[in-house]
Amino acid sequence: MSPSTVADEPATAASFEVYQVLPRQSLFRRFLTTQRHLFGLVFGALSVDVEQRKGTPRGRGLGFLLLRLLNAFTRPFLDRSLRDLPFPVQLRRRLERLGPTYIKLGQILSLREDILPKSITQELKHLLASLPAVPFPVLCELITRDLGRPLDDMFLTIDEVPLGSASIGQVHRATTRDGDPVIIKVVKPGIPAILRRDAKLLALAGWTLELVFPQYGPRRIIREFADYTLREVDLRREADNAETFAANFADEPDIVFPAIYREFSGERVLTMEFFDGQRPDSKKVQAMSHEDRERLVDLGAEAIIRMQPDTLARIVEGRMPKGDVLATARIAGIMAAKKTSEL
């Protein structure tokens, strides 16, 4: 079967919205766009709050009257497709529209159930793997352009429906011409330019925040976040990390990492071995026997202890999504292969 068609497998994956490439903007226009969404989110929250308080004891008094007047003035300027949605949904949608840098921020916030309401963290979890996806014909063009080879020379099939789509890339199952089941990860178009532009804006924000909160070192934090995000678009780094981790764990047969297909990988495309397993928080894993779960925990702890400090820091900071680890007959260390919070 040609790779330009769907593989012989039911499309059980969730449907994805179509990814829209953000228009090229100057640094100043990008700043204005960011501010527009920020104010839209603030006044969108106000609109939701006013509607919820109407007819309740909290919907009385001079304070509420002033809020209603402010809402009556600002509501006509809000995006009609967003203003009536619950606040968590508004937040997620605006982060999606702002692009990969802000989606990354939302992904981090989705893990902070210790400081945010569950309604917000649950909604932001949609940013981990259910974002708009590049149409299949465009995906094929991206793969061909980056690898410089026709798809038919490399793959028998590529699933048209992605397994997941996150802020920077999306992943599809495929089969090589040798019959090997693999995963193809592709960086979405326009992402590197957006990240570089946002990095400049974040640097300016960090400089400003440093004047107000120097004790927290905001410039350093923002610089590390921006550098980390920019590194993610070069998938050759992921390939290098995958092979490094595989070599470091060669003496532990119960902890495995996906093999990298270098001949089918490049700067914006990464092809790796497909692992079939369960996420640690899945019902099947939770239903495992106590002995098997203890063994799973022991292997996970051993993997963390032996990992490089940078990857360990990502776990400690809560930046390692559960989907980066699979429970199979052995522990599959997808997280080390990826070295990103992407799929």
Short mmCIF file of C-alpha atoms in Angstrom, two decimals:
data_model
loop_
_atom_site.label_atom_id
_atom_site.label_comp_id
_atom_site.label_asym_id
_atom_site.label_seq_id
_atom_site.Cartn_x
_atom_site.Cartn_y
_atom_site.Cartn_z
CA MET A 1 0.00 0.00 0.00
CA SER A 2 1.29 3.45 -0.84
CA PRO A 3 2.30 5.60 2.14
CA SER A 4 0.00 8.30 0.81
CA THR A 5 -2.93 6.15 1.93
CA VAL A 6 -4.18 5.04 5.29
CA ALA A 7 -2.76 1.86 6.78
CA ASP A 8 -5.04 -1.15 7.21
CA GLU A 9 -6.12 -0.25 10.72
CA PRO A 10 -9.34 1.24 12.11
CA ALA A 11 -9.04 4.93 12.83
CA THR A 12 -9.84 4.72 16.49
CA ALA A 13 -7.85 7.83 17.40
CA ALA A 14 -9.68 10.98 18.32
CA SER A 15 -10.30 13.49 15.55
CA PHE A 16 -8.06 16.55 15.41
CA GLU A 17 -8.76 20.09 14.32
CA VAL A 18 -6.78 21.30 11.31
CA TYR A 19 -3.55 23.08 12.21
CA GLN A 20 -3.36 26.64 10.92
CA VAL A 21 0.07 28.14 10.34
CA LEU A 22 0.28 31.42 12.23
CA PRO A 23 0.90 34.43 9.95
CA ARG A 24 4.34 36.01 9.96
CA GLN A 25 4.39 38.98 12.30
CA SER A 26 6.93 41.59 13.28
CA LEU A 27 8.09 41.57 16.88
CA PHE A 28 5.84 44.54 17.64
CA ARG A 29 2.78 42.93 16.03
CA ARG A 30 3.47 39.73 17.96
CA PHE A 31 3.61 41.76 21.17
CA LEU A 32 0.25 43.37 20.37
CA THR A 33 -1.27 39.96 19.60
CA THR A 34 -0.09 38.63 22.95
CA GLN A 35 -1.51 41.61 24.80
CA ARG A 36 -4.83 41.30 22.96
CA HIS A 37 -5.24 37.71 24.10
CA LEU A 38 -4.19 38.62 27.64
CA PHE A 39 -6.82 41.33 27.95
CA GLY A 40 -9.34 39.12 26.17
CA LEU A 41 -8.75 36.44 28.78
CA VAL A 42 -9.16 38.89 31.68
CA PHE A 43 -12.40 40.37 30.39
CA GLY A 44 -13.61 36.95 29.25
CA ALA A 45 -13.24 35.76 32.84
CA LEU A 46 -15.14 38.84 33.96
CA SER A 47 -17.99 38.05 31.58
CA VAL A 48 -18.26 34.46 32.84
CA ASP A 49 -18.15 35.61 36.47
CA VAL A 50 -20.92 38.19 35.98
CA GLU A 51 -23.19 35.66 34.28
CA GLN A 52 -22.63 33.09 37.03
CA ARG A 53 -23.36 35.58 39.82
CA LYS A 54 -26.65 36.82 38.39
CA GLY A 55 -29.61 35.77 40.56
CA THR A 56 -27.38 34.64 43.43
CA PRO A 57 -26.50 36.34 46.73
CA ARG A 58 -23.12 37.27 45.21
CA GLY A 59 -24.94 39.14 42.44
CA ARG A 60 -25.90 42.09 44.57
CA GLY A 61 -24.41 45.31 45.83
CA LEU A 62 -22.52 48.24 44.39
CA GLY A 63 -19.43 46.19 43.62
CA PHE A 64 -21.36 43.79 41.41
CA LEU A 65 -23.13 46.70 39.70
CA LEU A 66 -19.76 48.20 38.76
CA LEU A 67 -18.61 44.83 37.41
CA ARG A 68 -21.76 44.59 35.30
CA LEU A 69 -21.14 48.05 33.88
CA LEU A 70 -17.53 47.15 33.04
CA ASN A 71 -18.68 43.89 31.46
CA ALA A 72 -21.33 45.72 29.41
CA PHE A 73 -18.59 47.99 28.04
CA THR A 74 -15.97 45.29 27.29
CA ARG A 75 -18.11 42.31 26.24
CA PRO A 76 -18.86 43.58 22.69
CA PHE A 77 -15.11 43.65 22.00
CA LEU A 78 -14.57 40.01 23.01
CA ASP A 79 -14.28 37.17 20.50
CA ARG A 80 -17.82 35.86 20.08
CA SER A 81 -16.59 32.28 19.68
CA LEU A 82 -14.92 32.42 23.11
CA ARG A 83 -16.73 34.83 25.41
CA ASP A 84 -19.54 32.45 26.44
CA LEU A 85 -17.24 29.48 27.08
CA PRO A 86 -16.15 28.45 30.60
CA PHE A 87 -12.98 30.21 31.72
CA PRO A 88 -10.75 27.06 31.59
CA VAL A 89 -11.78 26.51 27.95
CA GLN A 90 -11.13 30.16 27.11
CA LEU A 91 -7.66 29.86 28.64
CA ARG A 92 -6.84 26.72 26.65
CA ARG A 93 -8.15 28.12 23.37
CA ARG A 94 -6.24 31.37 23.71
CA LEU A 95 -3.01 29.52 24.53
CA GLU A 96 -3.57 27.40 21.41
CA ARG A 97 -4.04 30.51 19.28
CA LEU A 98 -0.90 32.12 20.65
CA GLY A 99 1.16 29.16 19.48
CA PRO A 100 3.79 26.71 20.72
CA THR A 101 5.55 28.85 23.34
CA TYR A 102 2.35 29.56 25.24
CA ILE A 103 1.08 26.02 24.73
CA LYS A 104 4.26 24.88 26.46
CA LEU A 105 3.39 27.16 29.36
CA GLY A 106 -0.09 25.63 29.50
CA GLN A 107 1.38 22.13 29.52
CA ILE A 108 3.50 23.00 32.54
CA LEU A 109 0.51 24.58 34.30
CA SER A 110 -1.58 21.45 33.63
CA LEU A 111 0.72 19.56 36.01
CA ARG A 112 0.40 22.09 38.83
CA GLU A 113 -2.68 20.76 40.59
CA ASP A 114 -1.12 21.98 43.81
CA ILE A 115 -1.65 25.64 42.87
CA LEU A 116 -4.46 25.64 40.27
CA PRO A 117 -8.09 24.46 40.40
CA LYS A 118 -8.69 21.00 38.98
CA SER A 119 -11.10 22.42 36.39
CA ILE A 120 -8.22 24.39 34.87
CA THR A 121 -5.56 21.66 35.04
CA GLN A 122 -7.95 19.10 33.52
CA GLU A 123 -8.73 21.42 30.62
CA LEU A 124 -5.08 22.28 30.06
CA LYS A 125 -4.25 18.56 29.80
CA HIS A 126 -5.83 18.73 26.33
CA LEU A 127 -2.71 20.67 25.36
CA LEU A 128 -0.54 17.58 25.90
CA ALA A 129 -1.71 15.50 22.93
CA SER A 130 -4.95 16.78 21.39
CA LEU A 131 -3.92 19.95 19.57
CA PRO A 132 -4.74 20.76 15.92
CA ALA A 133 -2.82 18.56 13.49
CA VAL A 134 -1.21 19.21 10.13
CA PRO A 135 -3.30 17.72 7.27
CA PHE A 136 -1.92 14.43 5.97
CA PRO A 137 -0.88 15.69 2.49
CA VAL A 138 1.08 18.54 4.11
CA LEU A 139 2.69 16.07 6.52
CA CYS A 140 3.89 13.95 3.59
CA GLU A 141 5.42 17.03 1.96
CA LEU A 142 7.23 17.93 5.18
CA ILE A 143 8.72 14.44 5.48
CA THR A 144 9.84 14.36 1.85
CA ARG A 145 11.36 17.85 2.03
CA ASP A 146 13.32 17.18 5.23
CA LEU A 147 14.63 13.75 4.28
CA GLY A 148 15.10 14.47 0.57
CA ARG A 149 13.63 11.13 -0.47
CA PRO A 150 10.28 9.92 -1.85
CA LEU A 151 8.01 8.36 0.78
CA ASP A 152 7.67 5.18 -1.26
CA ASP A 153 11.40 4.59 -0.89
CA MET A 154 11.10 4.56 2.90
CA PHE A 155 7.64 3.47 4.05
CA LEU A 156 5.00 0.96 3.04
CA THR A 157 2.26 2.69 5.04
CA ILE A 158 1.74 5.80 7.14
CA ASP A 159 -1.39 6.16 9.24
CA GLU A 160 -3.34 9.21 8.15
CA VAL A 161 -4.77 9.80 11.65
CA PRO A 162 -2.05 10.93 14.09
CA LEU A 163 -1.54 9.15 17.39
CA GLY A 164 -1.16 12.54 19.00
CA SER A 165 -0.53 16.18 18.22
CA ALA A 166 1.19 18.56 20.63
CA SER A 167 2.59 22.09 20.54
CA ILE A 168 5.62 21.50 18.34
CA GLY A 169 5.07 18.22 16.55
CA GLN A 170 2.71 15.37 15.80
CA VAL A 171 3.28 11.61 15.59
CA HIS A 172 2.00 8.94 13.21
CA ARG A 173 2.35 5.19 13.09
CA ALA A 174 4.03 3.81 10.00
CA THR A 175 5.62 0.69 8.54
CA THR A 176 9.02 0.71 6.85
CA ARG A 177 9.66 -1.10 3.59
CA ASP A 178 11.33 -3.83 5.67
CA GLY A 179 8.07 -4.31 7.57
CA ASP A 180 9.19 -2.67 10.84
CA PRO A 181 6.46 -0.86 12.81
CA VAL A 182 7.70 2.66 13.60
CA ILE A 183 6.61 6.06 14.87
CA ILE A 184 7.23 9.19 12.79
CA LYS A 185 7.41 12.52 14.58
CA VAL A 186 7.28 15.67 12.45
CA VAL A 187 7.78 19.31 13.50
CA LYS A 188 4.84 21.44 12.38
CA PRO A 189 5.51 24.16 9.79
CA GLY A 190 6.31 27.66 10.98
CA ILE A 191 7.10 26.55 14.54
CA PRO A 192 10.85 27.44 14.65
CA ALA A 193 10.24 31.04 13.50
CA ILE A 194 7.47 31.53 16.08
CA LEU A 195 9.65 30.18 18.88
CA ARG A 196 12.54 32.49 17.98
CA ARG A 197 10.25 35.52 17.91
CA ASP A 198 8.62 34.61 21.22
CA ALA A 199 12.05 34.05 22.78
CA LYS A 200 12.87 37.72 22.13
CA LEU A 201 9.61 38.86 23.72
CA LEU A 202 10.18 36.60 26.70
CA ALA A 203 13.69 38.01 27.13
CA LEU A 204 12.19 41.51 27.30
CA ALA A 205 9.61 40.31 29.83
CA GLY A 206 12.34 38.69 31.89
CA TRP A 207 14.37 41.91 31.95
CA THR A 208 11.28 43.83 33.15
CA LEU A 209 10.38 41.29 35.82
CA GLU A 210 13.99 41.27 37.04
CA LEU A 211 13.57 44.91 38.09
CA VAL A 212 10.54 44.05 40.23
CA PHE A 213 11.29 40.52 41.51
CA PRO A 214 15.09 40.14 41.40
CA GLN A 215 15.02 37.61 44.26
CA TYR A 216 13.32 35.03 42.01
CA GLY A 217 15.74 35.36 39.10
CA PRO A 218 13.04 35.68 36.39
CA ARG A 219 15.57 36.44 33.63
CA ARG A 220 17.37 33.16 34.25
CA ILE A 221 14.13 31.16 34.48
CA ILE A 222 12.72 32.64 31.28
CA ARG A 223 16.03 32.23 29.44
CA GLU A 224 16.18 28.54 30.39
CA PHE A 225 12.56 28.03 29.32
CA ALA A 226 13.16 29.74 25.97
CA ASP A 227 16.42 27.85 25.30
CA TYR A 228 14.81 24.54 26.23
CA THR A 229 11.86 25.16 23.90
CA LEU A 230 14.07 26.22 20.98
CA ARG A 231 16.14 23.04 21.32
CA GLU A 232 13.04 20.89 20.86
CA VAL A 233 12.61 21.73 17.18
CA ASP A 234 15.91 20.03 16.30
CA LEU A 235 14.93 16.37 16.39
CA ARG A 236 18.51 15.29 15.82
CA ARG A 237 19.04 16.06 19.51
CA GLU A 238 16.30 13.60 20.41
CA ALA A 239 17.92 10.96 18.24
CA ASP A 240 21.28 11.49 19.96
CA ASN A 241 19.67 11.34 23.41
CA ALA A 242 17.78 8.16 22.57
CA GLU A 243 20.94 6.36 21.54
CA THR A 244 22.86 7.67 24.56
CA PHE A 245 20.22 6.41 26.97
CA ALA A 246 19.96 3.06 25.21
CA ALA A 247 23.72 2.60 25.60
CA ASN A 248 23.63 3.62 29.27
CA PHE A 249 20.93 1.03 30.03
CA ALA A 250 22.33 -1.78 27.89
CA ASP A 251 22.97 -3.83 31.04
CA GLU A 252 19.32 -3.61 32.17
CA PRO A 253 17.11 -5.74 29.87
CA ASP A 254 13.90 -4.68 31.63
CA ILE A 255 14.38 -0.99 30.75
CA VAL A 256 14.32 -0.36 27.01
CA PHE A 257 14.42 2.64 24.70
CA PRO A 258 13.16 2.85 21.11
CA ALA A 259 15.69 2.29 18.37
CA ILE A 260 16.27 5.28 16.09
CA TYR A 261 16.07 4.89 12.31
CA ARG A 262 18.75 7.39 11.30
CA GLU A 263 18.19 6.81 7.59
CA PHE A 264 14.60 8.04 8.02
CA SER A 265 15.37 10.93 10.42
CA GLY A 266 16.54 14.51 10.03
CA GLU A 267 16.33 17.93 11.64
CA ARG A 268 12.53 18.11 11.52
CA VAL A 269 11.60 14.40 11.18
CA LEU A 270 12.33 11.60 13.65
CA THR A 271 11.57 7.93 13.04
CA MET A 272 11.82 5.54 15.95
CA GLU A 273 10.80 2.02 16.92
CA PHE A 274 7.14 1.58 17.87
CA PHE A 275 6.44 0.38 21.43
CA ASP A 276 3.01 -0.92 22.31
CA GLY A 277 2.20 -0.42 25.99
CA GLN A 278 0.12 1.37 28.59
CA ARG A 279 0.58 4.74 30.26
CA PRO A 280 1.39 4.48 33.99
CA ASP A 281 -1.94 6.11 34.87
CA SER A 282 -4.02 3.80 32.67
CA LYS A 283 -6.64 1.46 34.16
CA LYS A 284 -4.79 -1.63 32.95
CA VAL A 285 -1.65 -0.64 34.83
CA GLN A 286 -3.66 0.24 37.94
CA ALA A 287 -5.23 -3.23 37.78
CA MET A 288 -1.85 -4.99 37.85
CA SER A 289 -1.03 -7.18 40.80
CA HIS A 290 0.69 -5.61 43.79
CA GLU A 291 3.88 -7.53 43.02
CA ASP A 292 3.96 -6.38 39.38
CA ARG A 293 3.31 -2.77 40.36
CA GLU A 294 6.13 -2.89 42.90
CA ARG A 295 8.45 -4.21 40.21
CA LEU A 296 7.32 -1.44 37.88
CA VAL A 297 8.04 1.19 40.52
CA ASP A 298 11.47 -0.30 41.24
CA LEU A 299 12.41 -0.21 37.56
CA GLY A 300 11.14 3.34 37.22
CA ALA A 301 13.15 4.46 40.24
CA GLU A 302 16.28 2.78 38.89
CA ALA A 303 15.81 4.52 35.54
CA ILE A 304 15.43 7.93 37.18
CA ILE A 305 18.49 7.49 39.40
CA ARG A 306 20.66 6.55 36.44
CA MET A 307 19.42 9.29 34.14
CA GLN A 308 21.40 12.39 33.30
CA PRO A 309 20.83 15.36 35.64
CA ASP A 310 18.92 17.38 33.00
CA THR A 311 16.30 14.69 32.50
CA LEU A 312 16.06 14.10 36.25
CA ALA A 313 15.47 17.83 36.73
CA ARG A 314 12.58 17.70 34.26
CA ILE A 315 10.90 15.02 36.33
CA VAL A 316 11.46 16.81 39.64
CA GLU A 317 10.08 20.05 38.16
CA GLY A 318 6.97 18.26 36.95
CA ARG A 319 7.78 18.67 33.26
CA MET A 320 7.72 14.96 32.39
CA PRO A 321 4.24 14.00 31.16
CA LYS A 322 2.97 10.51 32.00
CA GLY A 323 2.77 9.71 28.28
CA ASP A 324 6.58 9.71 28.09
CA VAL A 325 6.69 6.33 29.84
CA LEU A 326 5.01 3.08 28.78
CA ALA A 327 4.43 -0.02 30.86
CA THR A 328 5.07 -3.09 28.70
CA ALA A 329 6.56 -6.43 29.58
CA ARG A 330 9.52 -4.18 30.26
CA ILE A 331 9.68 -0.44 31.03
CA ALA A 332 9.83 1.50 27.79
CA GLY A 333 11.74 4.72 28.28
CA ILE A 334 10.08 6.88 25.67
CA MET A 335 10.87 9.91 27.82
CA ALA A 336 14.61 9.49 27.41
CA ALA A 337 14.31 9.01 23.69
CA LYS A 338 12.31 12.16 23.32
CA LYS A 339 14.07 14.45 25.79
CA THR A 340 11.11 16.75 25.25
CA SER A 341 7.61 17.17 26.57
CA GLU A 342 6.31 16.48 23.13
CA LEU A 343 4.84 13.26 21.82
#
